[in-house]
Structures are given as C-alpha cells and as structure tokens.
Short mmCIF file of C-alpha atoms in Angstrom, two decimals:
data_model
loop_
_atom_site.label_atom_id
_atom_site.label_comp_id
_atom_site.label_asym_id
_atom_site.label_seq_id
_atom_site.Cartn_x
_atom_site.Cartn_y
_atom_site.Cartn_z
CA UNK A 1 0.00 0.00 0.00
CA UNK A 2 1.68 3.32 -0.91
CA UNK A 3 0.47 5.63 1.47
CA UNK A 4 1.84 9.05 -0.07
CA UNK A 5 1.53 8.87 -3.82
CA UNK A 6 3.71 11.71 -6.29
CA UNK A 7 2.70 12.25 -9.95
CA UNK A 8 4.01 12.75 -12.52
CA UNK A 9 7.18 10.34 -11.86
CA UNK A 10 8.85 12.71 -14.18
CA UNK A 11 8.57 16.64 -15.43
CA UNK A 12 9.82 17.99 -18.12
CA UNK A 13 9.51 21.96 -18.94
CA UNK A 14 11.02 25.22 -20.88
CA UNK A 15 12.75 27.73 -18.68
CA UNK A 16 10.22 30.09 -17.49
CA UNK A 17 7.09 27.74 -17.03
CA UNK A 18 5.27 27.53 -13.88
CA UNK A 19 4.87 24.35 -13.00
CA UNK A 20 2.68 22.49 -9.67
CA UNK A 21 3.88 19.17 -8.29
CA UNK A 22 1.33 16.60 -6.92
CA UNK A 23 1.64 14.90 -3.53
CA UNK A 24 -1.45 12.73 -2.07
CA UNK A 25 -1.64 10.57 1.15
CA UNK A 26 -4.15 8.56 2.35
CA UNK A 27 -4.57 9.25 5.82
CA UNK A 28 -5.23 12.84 6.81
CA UNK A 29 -4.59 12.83 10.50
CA UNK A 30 -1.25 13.96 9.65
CA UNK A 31 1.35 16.17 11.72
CA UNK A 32 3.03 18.05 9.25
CA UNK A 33 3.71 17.71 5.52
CA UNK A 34 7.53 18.81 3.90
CA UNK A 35 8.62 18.88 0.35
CA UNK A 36 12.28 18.50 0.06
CA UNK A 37 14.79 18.52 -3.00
CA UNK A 38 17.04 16.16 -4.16
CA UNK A 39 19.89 16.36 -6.60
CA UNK A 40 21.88 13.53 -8.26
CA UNK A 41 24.06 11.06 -5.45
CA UNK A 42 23.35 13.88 -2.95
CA UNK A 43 21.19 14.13 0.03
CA UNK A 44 17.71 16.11 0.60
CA UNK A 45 17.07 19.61 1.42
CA UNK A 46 14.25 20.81 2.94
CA UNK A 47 11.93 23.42 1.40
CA UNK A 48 8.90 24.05 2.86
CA UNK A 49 7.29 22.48 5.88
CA UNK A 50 3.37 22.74 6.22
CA UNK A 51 2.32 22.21 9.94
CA UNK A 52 -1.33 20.46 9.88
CA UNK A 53 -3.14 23.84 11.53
CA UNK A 54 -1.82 25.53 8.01
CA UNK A 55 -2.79 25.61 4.33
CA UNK A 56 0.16 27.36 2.89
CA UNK A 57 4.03 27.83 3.19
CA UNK A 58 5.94 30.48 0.43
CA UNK A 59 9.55 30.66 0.20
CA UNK A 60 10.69 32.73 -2.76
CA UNK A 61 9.20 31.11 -6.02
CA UNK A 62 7.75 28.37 -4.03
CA UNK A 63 4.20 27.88 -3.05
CA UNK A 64 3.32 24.51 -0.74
CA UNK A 65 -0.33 24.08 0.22
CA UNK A 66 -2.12 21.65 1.91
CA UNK A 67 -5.47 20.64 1.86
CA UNK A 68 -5.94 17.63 4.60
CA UNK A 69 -9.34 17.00 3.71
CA UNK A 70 -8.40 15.73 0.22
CA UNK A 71 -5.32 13.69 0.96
CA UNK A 72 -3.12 16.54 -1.28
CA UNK A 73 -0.61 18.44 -0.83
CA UNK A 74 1.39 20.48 -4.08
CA UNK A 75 4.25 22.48 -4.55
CA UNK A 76 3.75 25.19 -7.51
CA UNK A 77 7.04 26.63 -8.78
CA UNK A 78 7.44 29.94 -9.88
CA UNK A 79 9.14 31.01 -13.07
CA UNK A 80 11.56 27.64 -13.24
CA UNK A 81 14.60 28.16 -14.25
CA UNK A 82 17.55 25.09 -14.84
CA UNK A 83 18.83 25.40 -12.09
CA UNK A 84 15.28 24.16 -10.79
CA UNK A 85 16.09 20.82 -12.16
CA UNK A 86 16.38 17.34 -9.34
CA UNK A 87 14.01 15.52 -8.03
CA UNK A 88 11.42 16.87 -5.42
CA UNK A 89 9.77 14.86 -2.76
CA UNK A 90 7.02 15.19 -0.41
CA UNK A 91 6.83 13.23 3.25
CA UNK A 92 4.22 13.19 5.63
CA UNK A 93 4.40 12.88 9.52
CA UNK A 94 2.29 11.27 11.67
CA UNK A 95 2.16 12.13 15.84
CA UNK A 96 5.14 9.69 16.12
CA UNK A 97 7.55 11.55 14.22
CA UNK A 98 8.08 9.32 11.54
CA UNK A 99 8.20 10.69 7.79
CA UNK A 100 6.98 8.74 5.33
CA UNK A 101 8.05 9.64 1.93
CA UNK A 102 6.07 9.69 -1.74
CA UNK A 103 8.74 8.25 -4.54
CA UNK A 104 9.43 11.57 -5.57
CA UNK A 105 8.91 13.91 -8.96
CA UNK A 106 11.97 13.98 -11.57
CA UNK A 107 12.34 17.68 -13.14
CA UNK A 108 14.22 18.47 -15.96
CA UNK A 109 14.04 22.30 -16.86
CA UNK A 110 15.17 22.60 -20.17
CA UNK A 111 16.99 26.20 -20.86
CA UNK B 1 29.33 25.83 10.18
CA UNK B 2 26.43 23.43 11.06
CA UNK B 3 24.96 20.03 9.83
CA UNK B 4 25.20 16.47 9.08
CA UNK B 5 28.07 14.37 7.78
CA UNK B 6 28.17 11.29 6.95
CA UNK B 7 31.33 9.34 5.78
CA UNK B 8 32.28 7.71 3.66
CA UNK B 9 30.76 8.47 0.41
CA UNK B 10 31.22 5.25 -1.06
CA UNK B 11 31.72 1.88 0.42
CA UNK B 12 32.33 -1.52 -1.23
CA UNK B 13 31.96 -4.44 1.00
CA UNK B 14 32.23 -8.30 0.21
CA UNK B 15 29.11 -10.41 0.80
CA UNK B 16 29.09 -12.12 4.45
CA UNK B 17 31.31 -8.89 6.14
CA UNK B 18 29.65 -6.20 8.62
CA UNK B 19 30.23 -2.79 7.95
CA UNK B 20 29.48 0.48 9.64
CA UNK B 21 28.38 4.13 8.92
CA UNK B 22 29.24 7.19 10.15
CA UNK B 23 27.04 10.05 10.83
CA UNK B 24 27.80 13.02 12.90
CA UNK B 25 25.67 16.55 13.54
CA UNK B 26 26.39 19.58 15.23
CA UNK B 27 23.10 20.78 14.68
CA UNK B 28 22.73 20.44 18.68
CA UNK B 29 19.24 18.01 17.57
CA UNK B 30 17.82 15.83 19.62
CA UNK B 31 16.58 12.94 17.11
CA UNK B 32 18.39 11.30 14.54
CA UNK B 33 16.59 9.19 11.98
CA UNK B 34 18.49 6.63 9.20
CA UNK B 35 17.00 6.01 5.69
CA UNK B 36 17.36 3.43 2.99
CA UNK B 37 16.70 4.61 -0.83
CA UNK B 38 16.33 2.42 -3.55
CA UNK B 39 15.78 3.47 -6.68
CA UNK B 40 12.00 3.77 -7.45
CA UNK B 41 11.09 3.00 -4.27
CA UNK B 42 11.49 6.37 -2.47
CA UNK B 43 13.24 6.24 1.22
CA UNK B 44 12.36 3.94 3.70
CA UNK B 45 13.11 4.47 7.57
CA UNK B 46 15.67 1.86 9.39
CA UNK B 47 15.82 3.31 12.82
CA UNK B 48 15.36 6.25 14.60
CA UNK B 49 16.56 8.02 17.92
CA UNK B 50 14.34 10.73 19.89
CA UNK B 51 17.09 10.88 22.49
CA UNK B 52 20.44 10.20 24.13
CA UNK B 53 20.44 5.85 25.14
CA UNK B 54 16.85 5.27 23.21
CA UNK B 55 16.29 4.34 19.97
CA UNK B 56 13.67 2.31 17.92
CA UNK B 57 13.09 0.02 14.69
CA UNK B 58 11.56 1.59 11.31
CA UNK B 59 9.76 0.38 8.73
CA UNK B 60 13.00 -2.19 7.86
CA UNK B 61 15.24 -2.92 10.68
CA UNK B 62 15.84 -6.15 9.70
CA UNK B 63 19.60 -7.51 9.19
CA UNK B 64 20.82 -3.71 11.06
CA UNK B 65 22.11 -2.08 14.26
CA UNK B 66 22.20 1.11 15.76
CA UNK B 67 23.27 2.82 18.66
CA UNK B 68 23.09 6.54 20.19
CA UNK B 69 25.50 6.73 23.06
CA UNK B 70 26.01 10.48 21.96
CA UNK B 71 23.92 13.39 21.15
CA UNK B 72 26.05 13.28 18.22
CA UNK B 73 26.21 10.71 16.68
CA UNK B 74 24.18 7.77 15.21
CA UNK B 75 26.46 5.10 13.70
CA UNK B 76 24.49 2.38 11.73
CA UNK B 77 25.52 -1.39 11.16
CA UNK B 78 24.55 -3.13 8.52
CA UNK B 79 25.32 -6.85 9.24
CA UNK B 80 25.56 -9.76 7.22
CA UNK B 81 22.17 -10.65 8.10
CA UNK B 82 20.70 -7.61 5.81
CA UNK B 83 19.83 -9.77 2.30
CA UNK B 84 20.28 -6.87 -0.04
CA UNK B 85 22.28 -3.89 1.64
CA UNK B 86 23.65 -2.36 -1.63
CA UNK B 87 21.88 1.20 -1.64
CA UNK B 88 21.94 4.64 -0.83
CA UNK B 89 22.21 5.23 2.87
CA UNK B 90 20.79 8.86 4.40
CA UNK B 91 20.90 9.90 7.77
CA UNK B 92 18.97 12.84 8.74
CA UNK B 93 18.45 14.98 12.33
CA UNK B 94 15.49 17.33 13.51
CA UNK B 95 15.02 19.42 16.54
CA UNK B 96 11.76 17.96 17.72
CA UNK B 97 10.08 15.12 16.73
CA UNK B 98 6.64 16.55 14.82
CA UNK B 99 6.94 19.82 13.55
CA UNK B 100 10.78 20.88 12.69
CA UNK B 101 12.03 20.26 9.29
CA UNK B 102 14.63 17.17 9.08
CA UNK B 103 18.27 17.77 7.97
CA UNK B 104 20.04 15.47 5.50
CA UNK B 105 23.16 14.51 5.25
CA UNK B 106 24.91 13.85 1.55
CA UNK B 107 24.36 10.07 2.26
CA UNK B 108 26.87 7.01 1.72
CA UNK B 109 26.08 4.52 -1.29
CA UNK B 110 26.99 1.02 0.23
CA UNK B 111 28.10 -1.73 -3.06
CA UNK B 112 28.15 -5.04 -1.13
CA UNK B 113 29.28 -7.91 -3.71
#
C-alpha cells in the first residue's frame, strides 16, 4: 500500500514555465507535511514544511499548500529556471515523528 | 558551520562482512533518523533516535544495528544478516520530533558484492 503517492514520476519543462507538483496521502490525521529537494548522489534539502493547523508555506518562487481534507498536498514553482532541475519529494508525519516519503517527482528544466 | 556528515561516500563491502556508517551533527538536535533509498522506491526508515540511550526500529530494521550513546552521533551497522544492503544510505536529524524540518546529510552509497 503506498500511502503518499507523487505524480508525474517525471517533469519535463522550458525555462520560465510555472509548474505544480502533486503529492497525495491517504490518511489525513497527519502532523506536518515537507517537500524536500534532491539532486543527483546527494542528500535532501528541505523546502517548505506545512504544519497540519496551516494551508500554505511560500519561500521565494515556491508555493506549498495543503489541503488535509483531500489527501493533497502540491508544490507550484514559480518562473523555473535550470537550475530548478532534481528531483522533489514530499513526506508526511504522523504524531510519532516518523516521515513517510512519496517516490518523488523527476524535473528536468530545459533552458 | 552546522549540519550532518556522513562518511564515507562510497563503500564496497564483500558479501558475508559487517560494515558500519558514520554520521555526525552539530546541529545540537535531539533525534536522529536513518533512511534506505532504492531506486524507485522512495526512502524507507531503518531506525530512529528521539534521544540520548533510546532508539527504535523503522519500517526495515531487519539484518541492522544502531546505537546513540552520543547526542552526536548515530552510527548504523549493517550486518551480514541484511539480504540486499547495496543502496543509498541517508541519515537525517530534527530538533523535535513533529513539527521541525529534518536535515540530510549527503548520504553514503553502500556496493556489497
């Protein structure tokens, strides 16, 4: 059973598009919901972390929100730009701290 | 400056041998948390440590070993017992247990052959 689901598996988009990431779970009594970045061989980096009282989290060109009753969660990017490019994944917490993580989104921003 | 590291990078290991991995914050965090990732299977959680002397099993313990004697550090083994334990190893710390953000280290890919 995959309990956080990401689609598309894989993105690919000019320079300049705006672009929204998908992220679905299927329980909703959730903590808190992150999106984090990955690039090739390296490790993750956190980007925005949604606490479960919240619908929204900004940092620069990215927008999180999170709607629990739905199960869904996105990440909408700003402008993208190459340097945009990895793979971005979303995680979920339940009241025991544990993350458990979607398989992740693959983006390719082509210049 | 602060954060996670984990060493080595790479690490080739015959079939039937123990090894160990390092990880080390000075983020000053309280819990510590190891991942396996496989590719197309996202990361899955080994262990995990909310304090000091206390730690407990993830998702896949199986065929590992972990201890926490420091703040510090969180050194995983994965034993002989582990049927498959070529993949990319992540360690990770966080501040509190439900709603801080998790820091990453850049991970150690384990080739046992």
């Amino acid at each position: 059973k995959q309990e956080v689901t990401q689609i598309p598996a894989a993105l690919s988009v000019p320079e300049g598009e705006n672009l929204v990431l998908n992220c679905s779970f299927t329980d909703s009594a959730i903590y808190n919901l992150q999106w984090f970045r990955q690039d090739p061989g390296k490790g993750l980096t956190s980007l925005l972390l949604i606490q479960s009282s919240q619908r929204e989290q900004t940092s620069g060109r990215l927008n999180a929100s999170l709607d629990k009753s739905s199960g869904r969660s996105t990440l909408y990017i700003a402008a993208s730009q190459p340097g945009d490019s990895a793979t971005y994944l979303c995680a979920r917490s339940r009241n025991t701290g544990k993350l458990i993580f979607g398989q992740g989104t693959t983006l390719q921003v082509k210049p | 400056d602060g954060g996670i590291t984990q060493s080595p990078k790479y690490l080739f290991r015959k079939e039937g041998q123990n090894v160990t991995l390092s990880c080390e914050q000075n983020l000053n965090h309280d819990a510590m948390y190891w991942y396996r990732q496989d590719p197309g299977q996202g990361l899955r959680l080994i262990y995990y440590s909310q304090i000091v002397n206390d730690f407990q099993k993830g998702d896949i313990a199986e065929g590992y070993s972990v201890s926490r004697e420091k703040k510090e550090s969180f050194p995983l083994t994965v034993t002989s017992a582990q049927k498959n334990p070529t993949a990319f190893y992540l360690c990770a710390s966080g501040s509190g247990p439900y709603n801080s953000p998790l820091h990453f280290g850049n991970g150690t890919r384990l080739t046992v052959t």
